[in-house]
Structures are given as structure tokens and as C-alpha cells.
Tab-separated table of C-alpha atoms in Angstrom:
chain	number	residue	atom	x	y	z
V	1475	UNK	CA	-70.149	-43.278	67.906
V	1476	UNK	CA	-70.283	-39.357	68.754
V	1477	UNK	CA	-69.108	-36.954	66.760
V	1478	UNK	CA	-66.955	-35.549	69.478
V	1479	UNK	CA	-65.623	-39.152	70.326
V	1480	UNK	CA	-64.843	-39.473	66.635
V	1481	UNK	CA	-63.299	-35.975	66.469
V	1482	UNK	CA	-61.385	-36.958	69.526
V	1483	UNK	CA	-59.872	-40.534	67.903
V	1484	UNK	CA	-58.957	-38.634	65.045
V	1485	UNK	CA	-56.798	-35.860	66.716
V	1486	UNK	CA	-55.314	-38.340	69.237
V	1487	UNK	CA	-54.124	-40.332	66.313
V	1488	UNK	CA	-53.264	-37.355	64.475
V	1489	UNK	CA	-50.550	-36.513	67.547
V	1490	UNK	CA	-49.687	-39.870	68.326
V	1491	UNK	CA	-48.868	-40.326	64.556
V	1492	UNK	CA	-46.925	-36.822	64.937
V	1493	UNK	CA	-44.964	-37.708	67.730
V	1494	UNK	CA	-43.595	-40.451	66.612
V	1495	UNK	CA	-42.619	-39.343	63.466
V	1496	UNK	CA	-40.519	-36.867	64.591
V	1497	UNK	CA	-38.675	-39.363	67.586
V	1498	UNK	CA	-38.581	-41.512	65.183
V	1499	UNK	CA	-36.249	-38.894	62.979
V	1500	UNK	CA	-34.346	-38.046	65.917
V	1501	UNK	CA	-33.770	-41.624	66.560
V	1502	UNK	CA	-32.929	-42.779	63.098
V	1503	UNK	CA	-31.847	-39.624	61.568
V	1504	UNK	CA	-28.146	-41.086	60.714
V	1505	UNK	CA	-30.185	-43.991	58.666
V	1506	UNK	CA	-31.873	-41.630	56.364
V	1507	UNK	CA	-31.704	-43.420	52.413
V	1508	UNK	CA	-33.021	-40.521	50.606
V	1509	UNK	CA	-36.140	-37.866	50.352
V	1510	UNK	CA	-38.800	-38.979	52.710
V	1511	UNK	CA	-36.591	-42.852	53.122
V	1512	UNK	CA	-35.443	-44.441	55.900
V	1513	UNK	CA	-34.273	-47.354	56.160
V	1514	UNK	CA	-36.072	-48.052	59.777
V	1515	UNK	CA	-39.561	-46.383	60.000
V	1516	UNK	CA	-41.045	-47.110	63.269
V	1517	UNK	CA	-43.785	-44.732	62.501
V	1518	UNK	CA	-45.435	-47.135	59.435
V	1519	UNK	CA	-46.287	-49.115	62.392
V	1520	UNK	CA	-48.075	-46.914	64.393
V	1521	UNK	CA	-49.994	-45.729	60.808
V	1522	UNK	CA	-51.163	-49.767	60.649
V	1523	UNK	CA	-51.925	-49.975	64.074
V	1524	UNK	CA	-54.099	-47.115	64.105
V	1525	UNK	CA	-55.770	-47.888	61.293
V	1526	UNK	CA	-56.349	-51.640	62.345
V	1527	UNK	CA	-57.603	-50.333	65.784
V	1528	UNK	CA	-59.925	-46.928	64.646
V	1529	UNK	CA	-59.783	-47.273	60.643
V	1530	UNK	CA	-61.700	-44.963	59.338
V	1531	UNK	CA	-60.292	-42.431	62.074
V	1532	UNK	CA	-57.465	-43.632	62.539
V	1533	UNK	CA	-56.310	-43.106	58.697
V	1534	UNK	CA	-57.680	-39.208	58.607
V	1535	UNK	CA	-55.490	-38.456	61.728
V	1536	UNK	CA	-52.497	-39.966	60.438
V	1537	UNK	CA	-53.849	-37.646	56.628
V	1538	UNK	CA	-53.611	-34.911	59.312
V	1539	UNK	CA	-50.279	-35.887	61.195
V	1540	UNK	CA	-48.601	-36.581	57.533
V	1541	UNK	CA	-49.771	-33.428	56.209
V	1542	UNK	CA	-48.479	-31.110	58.658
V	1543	UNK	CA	-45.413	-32.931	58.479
V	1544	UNK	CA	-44.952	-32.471	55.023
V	1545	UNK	CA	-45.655	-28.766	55.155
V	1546	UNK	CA	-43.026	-28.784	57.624
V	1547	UNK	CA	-40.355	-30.905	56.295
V	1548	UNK	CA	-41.475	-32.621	52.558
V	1549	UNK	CA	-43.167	-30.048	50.858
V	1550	UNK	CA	-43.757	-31.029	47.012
V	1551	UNK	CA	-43.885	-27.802	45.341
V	1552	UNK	CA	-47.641	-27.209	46.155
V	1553	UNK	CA	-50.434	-27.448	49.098
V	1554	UNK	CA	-52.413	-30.427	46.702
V	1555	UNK	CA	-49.001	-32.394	46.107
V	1556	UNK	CA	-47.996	-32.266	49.612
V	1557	UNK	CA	-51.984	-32.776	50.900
V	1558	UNK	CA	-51.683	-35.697	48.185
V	1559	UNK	CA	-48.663	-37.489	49.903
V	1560	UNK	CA	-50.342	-37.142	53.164
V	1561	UNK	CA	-53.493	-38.915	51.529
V	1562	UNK	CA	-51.037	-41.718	50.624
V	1563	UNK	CA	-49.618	-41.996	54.170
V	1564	UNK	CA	-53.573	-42.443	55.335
V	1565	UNK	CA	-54.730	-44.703	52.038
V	1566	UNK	CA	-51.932	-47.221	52.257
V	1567	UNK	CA	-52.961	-48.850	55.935
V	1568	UNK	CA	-56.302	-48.790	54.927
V	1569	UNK	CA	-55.770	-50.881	52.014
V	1570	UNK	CA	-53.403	-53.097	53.594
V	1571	UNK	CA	-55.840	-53.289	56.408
V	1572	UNK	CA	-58.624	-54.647	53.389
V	1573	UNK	CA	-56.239	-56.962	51.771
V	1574	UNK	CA	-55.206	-58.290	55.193
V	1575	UNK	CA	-58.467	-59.013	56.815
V	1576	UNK	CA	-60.386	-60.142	52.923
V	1577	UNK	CA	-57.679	-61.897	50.982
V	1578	UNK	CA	-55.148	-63.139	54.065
V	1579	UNK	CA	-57.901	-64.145	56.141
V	1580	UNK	CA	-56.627	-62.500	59.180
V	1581	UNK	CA	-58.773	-61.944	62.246
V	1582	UNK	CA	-60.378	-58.820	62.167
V	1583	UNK	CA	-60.031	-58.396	66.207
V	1584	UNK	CA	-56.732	-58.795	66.360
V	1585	UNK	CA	-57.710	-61.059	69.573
V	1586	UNK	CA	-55.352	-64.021	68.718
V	1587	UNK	CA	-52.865	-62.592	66.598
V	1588	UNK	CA	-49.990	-64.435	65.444
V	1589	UNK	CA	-46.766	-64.064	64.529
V	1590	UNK	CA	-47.149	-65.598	61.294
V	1591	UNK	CA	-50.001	-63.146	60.965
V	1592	UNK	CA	-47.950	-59.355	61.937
V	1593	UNK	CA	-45.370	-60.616	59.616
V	1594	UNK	CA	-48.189	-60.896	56.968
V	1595	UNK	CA	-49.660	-57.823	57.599
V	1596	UNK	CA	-46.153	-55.975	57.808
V	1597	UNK	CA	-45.522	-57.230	54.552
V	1598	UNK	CA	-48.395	-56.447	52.886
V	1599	UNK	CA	-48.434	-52.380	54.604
V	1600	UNK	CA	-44.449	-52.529	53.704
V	1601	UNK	CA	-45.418	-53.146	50.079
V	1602	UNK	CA	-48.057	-50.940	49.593
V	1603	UNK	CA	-46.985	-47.900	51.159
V	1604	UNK	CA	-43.731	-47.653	50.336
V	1605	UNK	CA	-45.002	-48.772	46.169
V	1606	UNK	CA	-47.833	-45.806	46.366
V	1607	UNK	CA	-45.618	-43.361	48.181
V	1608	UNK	CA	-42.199	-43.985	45.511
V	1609	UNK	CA	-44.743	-43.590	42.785
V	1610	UNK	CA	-45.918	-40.542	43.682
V	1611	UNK	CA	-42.253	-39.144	44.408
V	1612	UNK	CA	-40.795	-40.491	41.056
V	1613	UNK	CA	-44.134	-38.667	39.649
V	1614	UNK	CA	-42.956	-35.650	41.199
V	1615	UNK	CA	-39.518	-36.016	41.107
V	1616	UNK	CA	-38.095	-36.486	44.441
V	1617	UNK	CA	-36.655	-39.895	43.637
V	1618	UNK	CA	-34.430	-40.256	40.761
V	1619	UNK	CA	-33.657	-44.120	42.453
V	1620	UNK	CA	-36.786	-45.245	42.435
V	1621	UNK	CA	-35.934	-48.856	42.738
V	1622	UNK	CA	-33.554	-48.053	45.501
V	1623	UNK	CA	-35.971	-46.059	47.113
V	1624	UNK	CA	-38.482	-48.290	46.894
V	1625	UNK	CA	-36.633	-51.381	48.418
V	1626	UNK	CA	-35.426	-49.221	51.393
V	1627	UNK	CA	-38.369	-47.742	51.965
V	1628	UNK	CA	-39.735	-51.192	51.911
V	1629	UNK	CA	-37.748	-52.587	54.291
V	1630	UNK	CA	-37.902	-49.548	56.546
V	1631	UNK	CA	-41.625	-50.004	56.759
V	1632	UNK	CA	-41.350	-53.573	57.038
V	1633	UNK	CA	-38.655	-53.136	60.242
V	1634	UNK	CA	-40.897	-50.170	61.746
V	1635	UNK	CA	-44.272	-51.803	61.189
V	1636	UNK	CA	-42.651	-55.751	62.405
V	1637	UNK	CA	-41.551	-53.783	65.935
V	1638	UNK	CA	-44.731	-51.822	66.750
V	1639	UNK	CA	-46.627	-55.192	66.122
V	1640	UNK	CA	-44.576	-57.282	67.521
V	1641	UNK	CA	-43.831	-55.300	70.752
V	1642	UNK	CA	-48.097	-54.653	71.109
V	1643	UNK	CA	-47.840	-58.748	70.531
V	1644	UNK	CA	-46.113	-59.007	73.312
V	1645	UNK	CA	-47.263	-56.472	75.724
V	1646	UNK	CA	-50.739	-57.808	75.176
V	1647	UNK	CA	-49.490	-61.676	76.373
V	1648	UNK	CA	-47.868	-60.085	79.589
V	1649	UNK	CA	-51.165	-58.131	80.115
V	1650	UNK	CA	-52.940	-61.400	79.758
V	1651	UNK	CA	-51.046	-63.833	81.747
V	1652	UNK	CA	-50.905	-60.630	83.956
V	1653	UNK	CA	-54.693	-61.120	84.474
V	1654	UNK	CA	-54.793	-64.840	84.405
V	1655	UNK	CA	-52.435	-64.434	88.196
V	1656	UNK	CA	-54.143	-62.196	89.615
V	1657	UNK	CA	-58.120	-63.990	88.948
């Protein structure tokens, strides 16, 4: 792949990622649990589906995306702490992606995905992020709940990430039976 096509993938993620976040705190705003906690995260979604789509630059746009945002809005005392977070926010899918595809045994195009199979990997991405990312804040002392953090955040990711997947699901069998009329 170019190095302008990659540069490309990796800003367009970076926005997408960037967009969402912030409809998704204009949306949801009333539903924050605590710093950097909501209990439905539609934008942990997006962060697995770009990564299971473009990986590699997929996960350095949404590094990008999350670190602007947390100059903007969840700065940790520091460039590196914030720059940090936004490393967890581009780690996590790509670790959920490995554990998905290696240990799960889920197809790694995505072609016949099922639901058993979005509700494994929205687990898994649930999990992981929202573990790293309460870690870090409990580190850094942003989260004096940390078990309450970590269960909302949890279950926000797991709601955000379930939709995104779910809805693609489903788009993607209209598309196809769209397809299937019309040959």
C-alpha cells in the first residue's frame, strides 16, 4: 500500500474516530458515570471496527483522534500521560482484534460474521479497554471507584461496540440481498 493511501486511512480514521466521539457526548452526555465513563460509548465501536477493517492504521488514527481529544477535554496533568491514554484507546482494539481472530477463532474477513461472533468480539474489546484504560486512571488518579468505573465503562463499551457491529451486521445483509435482486 502507498504511503499516501496509508497516510490517508489513518487521518480518515483519525476524523471519523473524532466525530463520533464528540456526537457521541452530545448524545449521551446526561449518561456520563464519571472521568472519561459513560455508560453508552458508541465510539468503542467505531475504535474496533476500524481497527478490524485497517489495523495497523486504523489504531494510529484513533492514537491521533484520542489524543487530541484528551488535550481538549481529559488532559492528565502532562503531554506523555494524556499521549499515554490515547495509546490505550489505539492498543486496546488491536489486542482484542489478536485475541479475537487467534484464541476465538473468528474469521479474519469478517465475510460471514455472526452474531454469536460481534457479541464475542464486543466482549472481549469491552474488557480490555475499559481494564487498560481504569488502570491507567486509578494510576493517575482520575478514578477513586475503580471497580465502578470499570464495570460502567465496561458495559458502555460493550453497548457502543454491540450497536456499531450489529448495525454494520445488518446493513451488510440488506446490501447483500440488495445485490442478490437486482443480478
Amino acid at each position: 500500500m502507498k504511503f499516501i493511501t496509508k497516510i490517508s486511512l489513518v487521518l480518515l480514521s483519525a476524523l471519523a474516530y473524532y466525530l463520533i466521539f464528540y456526537a457521541n457526548k452530545i448524545i449521551f452526555e446526561s449518561l456520563e458515570f464519571s472521568y472519561g465513563v459513560n455508560w453508552i460509548f458508541i465510539p468503542s465501536g467505531i475504535q474496533l471496527l476500524l481497527v478490524l477493517i485497517l489495523i495497523g492504521e486504523g489504531a494510529l488514527g484513533i492514537v491521533l483522534a484520542s489524543f487530541i481529544i484528551g488535550l481538549e477535554n481529559y488532559y492528565l496533568d502532562s503531554v506523555i500521560r494524556t499521549f499515554i491514554t490515547a495509546l490505550i484507546s489505539g492498543i486496546a482494539p488491536l489486542i482484542s482484534r489478536k485475541i479475537c481472530f487467534d484464541f476465538l477463532g473468528i474469521e479474519k474477513e469478517l465475510l460471514n460474521i455472526t452474531t454469536k461472533s460481534i457479541i464475542q468480539m464486543s466482549i472481549v474489546f469491552a474488557f480490555v479497554s475499559a481494564s487498560l484504560h481504569q488502570l491507567w486512571f486509578f494510576y493517575n488518579g482520575k478514578s477513586d471507584a475503580f471497580t465502578h468505573s470499570l464495570f460502567v465503562m465496561a458495559v458502555g463499551n460493550l453497548i457502543g461496540t454491540a450497536l456499531v457491529l450489529f448495525s454494520l451486521s445488518i446493513v451488510s445483509a440488506m446490501l447483500k440481498k440488495n445485490k442478490s435482486l437486482n443480478e
